[in-house]
């Protein structure tokens, strides 16, 4: 309030072009209480009040200690619990102390800053209790190991000959999804120099061998994805009986805008998620079903899209018939459409061309030069930087040449440009309303390390 008064008194300067956007409210019990209980209260409680600061209650925390007030609502830079957690690790006068697991992560420090900036809401009657690290969720690798044990104990097909198309329920809900078997094979990845509208990143062409897998018949829809986005709401509605592995999987924060952007949800593809969010959906679904799901590698995606063809599109080279097979800029009415309304490719997969572009598992490389000299088996360019990652298939907002089987797109930071949050969300690309994904389930369950890498690319936070 004082800051607002000072701003008005000084003339209420408002720069031209600046628009305000409502930020999502920080939930104290969900976002802040665990940080304080696991990291702070142990050293700031009755009988152990380092720096004369106690933090069991709102009154004690706000009051602070010998180094100043603990919390000054709307003023993070005047609040001890914000300035101290952001201090250098070797600062002996302030927290955090030196410890083997390092300082408080930057995303948690930023949550504290944002909570204070929003007024530091602390619900009446909430008392904090020190909690030990072992009470927290298991770390990601431990969680993957537990899930790997469960998945390998539930193998329903041991050979390609046993693979069948299937429809699966998402346990605890009425929502279903369809998977089609894709046989092993060899194909030429990339486009020839003679292909019209070809780009340089589509070559050089090279031979690739692919092991058998199942692939989603359709793109993942909002019906499926919102079960992951809104676990509390949807669980209550559908009777979701999530086990410990499901509960331990990270899930998105609630979005600050309506994520379909008015284009529709029932039967429509889910959009605007980060690759991290798509990976975590795959992990969540795996924990629900006991089967291993992930994003397709770029090679798997093109192999399935081509479906045995060598032409620019899975129906041939002629873009004139594109309206029979795909939603694109010329027929989409400026929005995505319900999945499965156009003709499928020769292997029965719908919307591989158009509707929404689809995430792949790979880091984007500018060409295929490193694969040119030999037949490569199941290539996967694992992530080494936060950007770019591969997106395939073209979308409702693209021209026909971007829907070709070999066409590629690289993810970009600008897909978060309008996100008002600081730091920007690790879950949403609100400027990529053309972007979705579909599932893959390999016949052979991979080792723990590869399973972990498929779900945790290591670059959830932008630099």
Coordinates of C-alpha atoms in Angstrom, one line a residue:
X1 CA 0.0 0.0 0.0
X2 CA 2.8 2.4 0.8
X3 CA 4.5 1.7 -2.5
X4 CA 1.3 2.3 -4.3
X5 CA 0.8 5.6 -2.4
X6 CA 4.3 6.7 -3.3
X7 CA 3.8 5.9 -7.0
X8 CA 0.6 7.9 -7.1
X9 CA 2.1 10.8 -5.2
X10 CA 5.1 10.9 -7.6
X11 CA 2.8 11.3 -10.6
X12 CA 1.7 7.7 -11.3
X13 CA 4.0 7.3 -14.3
X14 CA 2.7 4.6 -16.6
X15 CA 4.9 3.9 -19.7
X16 CA 3.2 3.8 -23.1
X17 CA 2.2 0.3 -24.3
X18 CA 2.4 -1.4 -20.9
X19 CA -0.6 -3.7 -20.3
X20 CA -1.4 -5.5 -17.0
X21 CA -2.1 -9.2 -16.9
X22 CA -3.5 -11.0 -13.9
X23 CA -0.9 -13.4 -12.4
X24 CA -1.9 -16.7 -10.9
X25 CA -2.1 -16.6 -7.1
X26 CA 0.5 -18.5 -5.1
X27 CA -1.2 -21.1 -3.0
X28 CA 0.4 -21.0 0.5
X29 CA -0.5 -24.6 1.6
X30 CA 0.5 -26.1 -1.7
X31 CA 3.5 -24.0 -2.8
X32 CA 5.0 -22.2 0.3
X33 CA 4.3 -24.3 3.3
X34 CA 6.3 -27.3 2.1
X35 CA 9.3 -25.1 1.3
X36 CA 9.3 -23.6 4.8
X37 CA 8.7 -26.9 6.6
X38 CA 11.4 -28.8 4.8
X39 CA 14.0 -26.1 4.6
X40 CA 13.4 -23.5 7.3
X41 CA 11.4 -24.4 10.4
X42 CA 14.0 -27.0 11.6
X43 CA 16.4 -24.2 12.5
X44 CA 13.8 -21.6 13.4
X45 CA 11.5 -23.1 16.0
X46 CA 11.1 -23.0 19.8
X47 CA 14.4 -24.0 21.4
X48 CA 16.3 -23.7 18.2
X49 CA 15.6 -20.1 17.0
X50 CA 18.7 -19.3 15.0
X51 CA 19.1 -15.5 14.6
X52 CA 16.2 -15.1 17.1
X53 CA 13.9 -16.0 14.2
X54 CA 11.0 -18.5 14.8
X55 CA 8.7 -19.6 12.0
X56 CA 6.1 -21.9 13.4
X57 CA 3.3 -19.3 13.0
X58 CA 2.5 -16.3 10.7
X59 CA 3.0 -13.8 13.6
X60 CA 6.5 -15.2 14.4
X61 CA 7.6 -15.5 10.8
X62 CA 6.5 -11.9 9.9
X63 CA 8.1 -10.5 13.1
X64 CA 11.5 -11.8 12.2
X65 CA 14.6 -11.7 14.3
X66 CA 17.8 -9.9 14.9
X67 CA 18.5 -9.4 11.2
X68 CA 15.1 -7.7 10.5
X69 CA 11.5 -8.6 9.8
X70 CA 10.9 -12.0 8.3
X71 CA 8.1 -11.0 5.9
X72 CA 7.0 -7.5 4.8
X73 CA 3.9 -8.1 2.6
X74 CA 4.3 -6.8 -0.9
X75 CA 8.0 -6.0 -0.3
X76 CA 10.2 -9.1 -1.0
X77 CA 13.4 -7.1 -0.9
X78 CA 12.6 -6.0 2.7
X79 CA 11.7 -9.5 3.8
X80 CA 14.4 -11.6 5.6
X81 CA 13.2 -15.0 4.4
X82 CA 13.5 -13.8 0.8
X83 CA 16.8 -11.9 1.0
X84 CA 18.5 -14.7 3.1
X85 CA 17.4 -17.6 0.9
X86 CA 18.8 -15.7 -2.1
X87 CA 22.1 -14.9 -0.3
X88 CA 25.4 -16.5 -1.2
X89 CA 25.8 -19.9 0.3
X90 CA 29.0 -18.9 2.2
X91 CA 27.3 -15.9 3.9
X92 CA 27.7 -16.8 7.6
X93 CA 25.2 -14.3 8.9
X94 CA 22.3 -15.4 6.7
X95 CA 20.7 -18.6 5.5
X96 CA 21.0 -21.0 3.8
X97 CA 23.8 -22.8 5.6
X98 CA 26.4 -24.9 3.8
X99 CA 25.0 -28.3 3.2
X100 CA 25.6 -31.3 0.9
X101 CA 22.4 -30.7 -1.2
X102 CA 23.3 -27.1 -1.8
X103 CA 21.2 -23.9 -1.5
X104 CA 17.5 -23.6 -2.0
X105 CA 16.7 -24.0 -5.7
X106 CA 16.1 -20.9 -7.7
X107 CA 12.5 -21.8 -8.6
X108 CA 11.6 -22.2 -4.9
X109 CA 13.3 -18.8 -4.1
X110 CA 11.3 -17.2 -6.8
X111 CA 8.1 -18.8 -5.5
X112 CA 8.8 -17.2 -2.1
X113 CA 9.5 -13.8 -3.8
X114 CA 6.3 -14.0 -5.8
X115 CA 4.2 -15.0 -2.7
X116 CA 5.5 -12.0 -0.7
X117 CA 5.0 -9.7 -3.7
X118 CA 1.3 -10.8 -3.8
X119 CA 0.8 -9.9 -0.2
X120 CA 2.1 -13.0 1.6
X121 CA -1.3 -14.6 2.3
X122 CA -1.0 -17.0 5.2
X123 CA -4.4 -18.7 6.0
X124 CA -5.6 -18.3 9.6
X125 CA -4.8 -21.2 11.9
X126 CA -2.0 -22.7 9.8
X127 CA 1.0 -23.7 12.0
X128 CA 4.2 -25.0 10.5
X129 CA 6.1 -28.1 11.7
X130 CA 9.6 -29.0 10.8
X131 CA 9.8 -31.9 8.4
X132 CA 12.7 -34.1 7.3
X133 CA 13.8 -34.6 3.7
X134 CA 12.9 -38.3 3.8
X135 CA 9.3 -37.3 4.2
X136 CA 9.3 -35.6 0.9
X137 CA 8.5 -37.2 -2.5
X138 CA 11.2 -39.6 -3.7
X139 CA 13.7 -38.1 -6.0
X140 CA 13.1 -38.5 -9.7
X141 CA 15.6 -41.3 -10.3
X142 CA 14.3 -43.3 -7.3
X143 CA 10.8 -42.8 -8.6
X144 CA 11.8 -44.0 -12.1
X145 CA 13.4 -47.2 -10.5
X146 CA 10.2 -47.9 -8.6
X147 CA 8.1 -47.5 -11.8
X148 CA 10.5 -49.6 -13.8
X149 CA 10.0 -52.5 -11.4
X150 CA 6.2 -52.2 -11.7
X151 CA 6.3 -51.9 -15.6
X152 CA 8.6 -54.8 -16.2
X153 CA 6.4 -57.0 -14.0
X154 CA 3.4 -56.3 -16.3
X155 CA 4.5 -57.3 -19.8
X156 CA 1.5 -58.2 -22.0
X157 CA 3.4 -58.8 -25.2
X158 CA 6.8 -60.4 -25.5
X159 CA 7.2 -60.4 -29.3
X160 CA 6.1 -58.4 -32.3
X161 CA 3.8 -61.2 -33.3
X162 CA 1.9 -60.8 -30.1
X163 CA 1.4 -57.0 -30.5
X164 CA -2.3 -56.0 -31.1
X165 CA -4.1 -52.8 -31.4
X166 CA -5.8 -51.9 -28.1
X167 CA -8.0 -49.4 -26.3
X168 CA -7.0 -48.6 -22.8
X169 CA -8.9 -46.9 -20.0
X170 CA -7.1 -44.4 -17.8
X171 CA -7.6 -46.2 -14.5
X172 CA -10.1 -44.6 -12.2
X173 CA -11.8 -42.6 -15.1
X174 CA -14.1 -43.2 -18.0
X175 CA -11.5 -41.8 -20.5
X176 CA -10.0 -44.1 -23.1
X177 CA -7.2 -43.9 -25.6
X178 CA -6.2 -46.0 -28.6
X179 CA -2.9 -47.5 -29.5
X180 CA -1.8 -49.1 -32.8
X181 CA 1.1 -51.6 -33.3
X182 CA 3.9 -50.4 -35.6
X183 CA 6.1 -53.2 -36.9
X184 CA 9.9 -53.1 -36.9
X185 CA 11.5 -52.0 -40.2
X186 CA 14.0 -50.0 -42.1
X187 CA 13.4 -46.7 -44.0
X188 CA 15.2 -43.7 -45.5
X189 CA 14.8 -40.8 -43.2
X190 CA 14.8 -37.2 -44.6
X191 CA 13.8 -35.8 -48.0
X192 CA 15.6 -36.0 -51.4
X193 CA 17.0 -32.9 -52.9
X194 CA 14.4 -33.1 -55.6
X195 CA 11.4 -32.8 -53.2
X196 CA 9.5 -29.5 -53.6
X197 CA 9.7 -27.0 -50.7
X198 CA 12.4 -29.1 -49.1
X199 CA 14.6 -27.4 -46.5
X200 CA 18.3 -28.1 -45.7
X201 CA 17.6 -29.5 -42.2
X202 CA 15.8 -32.5 -43.8
X203 CA 19.0 -34.1 -45.0
X204 CA 21.2 -35.8 -45.8
X205 CA 19.0 -38.8 -46.3
X206 CA 20.1 -41.9 -44.3
X207 CA 18.9 -45.4 -43.5
X208 CA 17.3 -46.0 -40.1
X209 CA 16.2 -49.3 -38.4
X210 CA 13.3 -49.0 -36.0
X211 CA 12.2 -51.6 -33.4
X212 CA 8.5 -52.3 -32.9
X213 CA 6.3 -50.0 -30.9
X214 CA 2.7 -48.9 -30.4
X215 CA 1.7 -45.4 -31.3
X216 CA -1.3 -43.3 -30.4
X217 CA -4.0 -43.6 -33.0
X218 CA -4.9 -40.0 -32.3
X219 CA -3.2 -37.0 -30.8
X220 CA -3.6 -36.7 -27.0
X221 CA -6.9 -34.9 -26.3
X222 CA -7.9 -32.5 -23.6
X223 CA -10.2 -35.3 -22.2
X224 CA -7.0 -37.2 -21.4
X225 CA -4.6 -34.4 -20.6
X226 CA -6.9 -32.5 -18.2
X227 CA -6.9 -35.5 -15.9
X228 CA -3.2 -34.8 -15.5
X229 CA -3.6 -31.0 -15.3
X230 CA -6.3 -30.9 -12.7
X231 CA -5.9 -34.0 -10.5
X232 CA -7.9 -32.7 -7.6
X233 CA -10.9 -31.6 -9.6
X234 CA -10.9 -34.6 -12.0
X235 CA -10.2 -37.2 -9.3
X236 CA -13.2 -36.0 -7.3
X237 CA -15.4 -36.1 -10.4
X238 CA -14.3 -39.5 -11.8
X239 CA -13.3 -41.4 -8.7
X240 CA -9.6 -41.5 -9.5
X241 CA -7.8 -44.0 -7.2
X242 CA -4.2 -42.8 -7.7
X243 CA -1.5 -44.9 -6.0
X244 CA 1.8 -43.5 -4.5
X245 CA 3.6 -43.5 -7.8
X246 CA 0.9 -41.4 -9.4
X247 CA 0.9 -39.0 -6.5
X248 CA 4.7 -38.6 -6.6
X249 CA 4.7 -37.6 -10.3
X250 CA 5.1 -33.9 -10.9
X251 CA 2.1 -32.2 -12.4
X252 CA 1.4 -28.8 -13.9
X253 CA 0.6 -25.7 -12.0
X254 CA -2.8 -24.3 -12.9
X255 CA -2.6 -22.2 -16.0
X256 CA -3.2 -18.4 -15.8
X257 CA -5.3 -18.4 -19.1
X258 CA -7.9 -20.8 -20.5
X259 CA -5.6 -23.2 -22.4
X260 CA -7.9 -24.1 -25.3
X261 CA -8.1 -20.4 -26.2
X262 CA -11.8 -21.0 -27.1
X263 CA -11.1 -23.6 -29.7
X264 CA -12.8 -26.5 -27.9
X265 CA -11.9 -29.3 -25.6
X266 CA -14.1 -32.4 -25.8
X267 CA -12.4 -34.5 -28.5
X268 CA -10.0 -31.8 -29.4
X269 CA -6.2 -32.1 -29.1
X270 CA -4.5 -30.7 -26.0
X271 CA -2.1 -27.9 -26.9
X272 CA 0.5 -25.4 -25.7
X273 CA 2.3 -27.7 -23.2
X274 CA 6.1 -27.7 -22.9
X275 CA 8.1 -30.7 -23.8
X276 CA 8.7 -31.1 -20.1
X277 CA 4.9 -31.2 -19.5
X278 CA 4.4 -33.8 -22.3
X279 CA 7.2 -35.9 -20.8
X280 CA 5.6 -35.7 -17.4
X281 CA 2.2 -36.6 -18.8
X282 CA 3.8 -39.8 -20.2
X283 CA 5.3 -40.6 -16.8
X284 CA 1.9 -40.0 -15.1
X285 CA 0.1 -42.2 -17.6
X286 CA 2.7 -44.9 -17.1
X287 CA 2.2 -44.8 -13.4
X288 CA -1.5 -45.0 -13.9
X289 CA -1.5 -47.9 -16.3
X290 CA 1.7 -49.9 -15.5
X291 CA 2.8 -49.6 -19.1
X292 CA 5.8 -47.5 -20.4
X293 CA 4.7 -44.5 -22.4
X294 CA 6.8 -41.7 -23.8
X295 CA 7.1 -39.3 -26.6
X296 CA 8.3 -40.7 -30.0
X297 CA 11.8 -40.2 -31.1
X298 CA 12.1 -38.1 -34.3
X299 CA 13.0 -41.2 -36.3
X300 CA 10.0 -43.2 -34.9
X301 CA 7.7 -40.3 -35.7
X302 CA 8.8 -40.0 -39.4
X303 CA 8.8 -43.8 -39.8
X304 CA 5.2 -44.0 -38.5
X305 CA 4.1 -40.9 -40.5
X306 CA 5.5 -42.2 -43.8
X307 CA 3.9 -45.6 -43.1
X308 CA 6.0 -47.3 -45.8
X309 CA 5.8 -44.5 -48.3
X310 CA 8.7 -42.5 -49.8
X311 CA 6.6 -39.6 -51.1
X312 CA 6.4 -36.1 -49.7
X313 CA 3.2 -37.0 -47.9
X314 CA 1.9 -40.4 -46.8
X315 CA -0.8 -40.1 -49.5
X316 CA 1.7 -39.2 -52.3
X317 CA 3.4 -36.1 -53.7
X318 CA 0.3 -34.1 -54.7
X319 CA -0.7 -31.4 -52.2
X320 CA -4.0 -30.8 -54.0
X321 CA -5.7 -33.6 -52.1
X322 CA -4.4 -32.4 -48.7
X323 CA -8.0 -31.5 -47.6
X324 CA -8.9 -35.2 -47.5
X325 CA -6.1 -36.0 -45.0
X326 CA -5.2 -32.9 -43.0
X327 CA -6.3 -29.7 -41.2
X328 CA -4.0 -26.9 -42.3
X329 CA -4.2 -23.1 -43.0
X330 CA -6.4 -23.6 -46.0
X331 CA -9.3 -25.4 -44.3
X332 CA -9.0 -25.2 -40.6
X333 CA -11.1 -22.1 -40.0
X334 CA -8.1 -20.7 -38.0
X335 CA -8.3 -23.3 -35.2
X336 CA -7.6 -26.9 -34.5
X337 CA -10.3 -29.5 -35.1
X338 CA -11.5 -32.7 -33.4
X339 CA -9.1 -35.6 -33.8
X340 CA -9.7 -38.3 -36.3
X341 CA -12.0 -36.5 -38.7
X342 CA -9.7 -36.8 -41.8
X343 CA -8.4 -39.9 -43.6
X344 CA -5.7 -41.8 -41.8
X345 CA -2.3 -42.7 -43.2
X346 CA -1.7 -46.2 -44.5
X347 CA -1.0 -47.6 -41.0
X348 CA -4.2 -46.2 -39.6
X349 CA -2.8 -43.1 -37.8
X350 CA -4.9 -40.0 -37.8
X351 CA -3.7 -36.4 -38.1
X352 CA 0.0 -37.2 -38.6
X353 CA -0.1 -34.3 -41.1
X354 CA -1.6 -31.1 -39.6
X355 CA -4.2 -30.4 -36.9
X356 CA -1.5 -29.9 -34.2
X357 CA 2.2 -30.2 -34.6
X358 CA 3.7 -32.9 -32.3
X359 CA 6.5 -33.0 -29.8
X360 CA 9.3 -35.5 -30.3
X361 CA 11.8 -36.7 -27.7
X362 CA 15.0 -35.5 -29.5
X363 CA 17.2 -32.4 -29.3
X364 CA 16.9 -30.6 -32.7
X365 CA 20.0 -30.8 -34.8
X366 CA 20.4 -28.6 -38.0
X367 CA 21.0 -31.7 -40.2
X368 CA 21.5 -35.5 -40.2
X369 CA 25.2 -35.4 -41.1
X370 CA 26.3 -37.6 -38.2
X371 CA 24.0 -40.4 -39.4
X372 CA 24.9 -40.4 -43.1
X373 CA 27.5 -43.2 -43.3
X374 CA 25.8 -46.2 -41.9
X375 CA 22.4 -47.7 -41.1
X376 CA 21.4 -46.4 -37.7
X377 CA 19.3 -48.3 -35.2
X378 CA 16.7 -46.4 -33.1
X379 CA 18.5 -43.0 -33.2
X380 CA 17.7 -40.7 -30.3
X381 CA 19.5 -37.3 -30.1
X382 CA 19.4 -36.9 -26.3
X383 CA 19.0 -33.4 -24.9
X384 CA 22.1 -31.3 -24.0
X385 CA 20.5 -27.8 -24.0
X386 CA 17.1 -26.3 -23.1
X387 CA 16.4 -25.3 -26.7
X388 CA 15.7 -26.4 -29.3
X389 CA 13.8 -29.7 -29.3
X390 CA 12.1 -31.3 -32.3
X391 CA 8.5 -30.8 -33.3
X392 CA 7.0 -32.6 -36.3
X393 CA 3.9 -32.9 -38.5
X394 CA 2.8 -29.3 -39.1
X395 CA -0.4 -27.8 -37.8
X396 CA -3.8 -26.1 -38.5
X397 CA -1.9 -22.8 -38.8
X398 CA 0.6 -24.1 -41.4
X399 CA 0.9 -24.2 -45.2
X400 CA 1.0 -27.6 -47.0
X401 CA 4.8 -27.7 -47.3
X402 CA 5.1 -27.7 -43.5
X403 CA 3.0 -30.8 -43.3
X404 CA 5.3 -33.0 -45.4
X405 CA 6.5 -36.2 -43.8
X406 CA 10.1 -34.9 -43.5
X407 CA 9.4 -31.3 -42.4
X408 CA 10.9 -30.3 -39.1
X409 CA 10.5 -27.5 -36.6
X410 CA 12.7 -26.4 -33.7
X411 CA 11.2 -25.2 -30.4
X412 CA 11.9 -21.7 -29.4
X413 CA 11.9 -19.5 -26.3
X414 CA 9.5 -17.1 -28.0
X415 CA 6.7 -19.7 -27.5
X416 CA 6.6 -18.4 -23.9
X417 CA 6.9 -14.7 -24.8
X418 CA 3.6 -13.6 -23.4
X419 CA 3.8 -15.6 -20.2
X420 CA 3.7 -12.9 -17.4
X421 CA 5.1 -15.2 -14.7
X422 CA 8.6 -14.9 -13.3
X423 CA 10.2 -17.3 -13.8
X424 CA 8.2 -18.3 -16.8
X425 CA 6.2 -21.5 -16.5
X426 CA 7.9 -24.8 -17.0
X427 CA 4.6 -26.3 -18.1
X428 CA 3.1 -24.0 -20.7
X429 CA 4.0 -22.5 -24.1
X430 CA 1.0 -20.2 -24.3
X431 CA 2.3 -18.7 -27.6
X432 CA 2.4 -22.1 -29.3
X433 CA -1.3 -22.8 -29.8
X434 CA -0.4 -25.1 -32.7
X435 CA 1.5 -27.6 -30.5
X436 CA 0.5 -31.0 -29.1
X437 CA 1.8 -34.5 -28.9
X438 CA 0.9 -38.2 -29.2
X439 CA 2.1 -41.3 -27.3
X440 CA 4.5 -44.1 -28.1
X441 CA 4.9 -47.4 -26.2
X442 CA 8.0 -49.4 -27.2
X443 CA 7.6 -53.2 -27.2
X444 CA 10.9 -53.6 -25.4
X445 CA 10.9 -51.8 -22.0
X446 CA 14.2 -49.8 -21.8
X447 CA 16.7 -49.8 -19.0
X448 CA 16.1 -47.5 -16.0
X449 CA 18.5 -44.8 -17.3
X450 CA 16.8 -44.5 -20.7
X451 CA 13.4 -44.5 -19.1
X452 CA 14.5 -41.8 -16.7
X453 CA 15.9 -39.7 -19.5
X454 CA 12.7 -40.0 -21.5
X455 CA 10.7 -38.5 -18.7
X456 CA 13.3 -36.1 -17.3
X457 CA 15.2 -34.2 -20.0
X458 CA 17.1 -32.2 -17.4
X459 CA 16.2 -28.9 -18.8
X460 CA 12.8 -28.1 -17.3
X461 CA 13.8 -24.6 -16.3
X462 CA 15.0 -22.1 -18.9
X463 CA 18.4 -20.7 -18.2

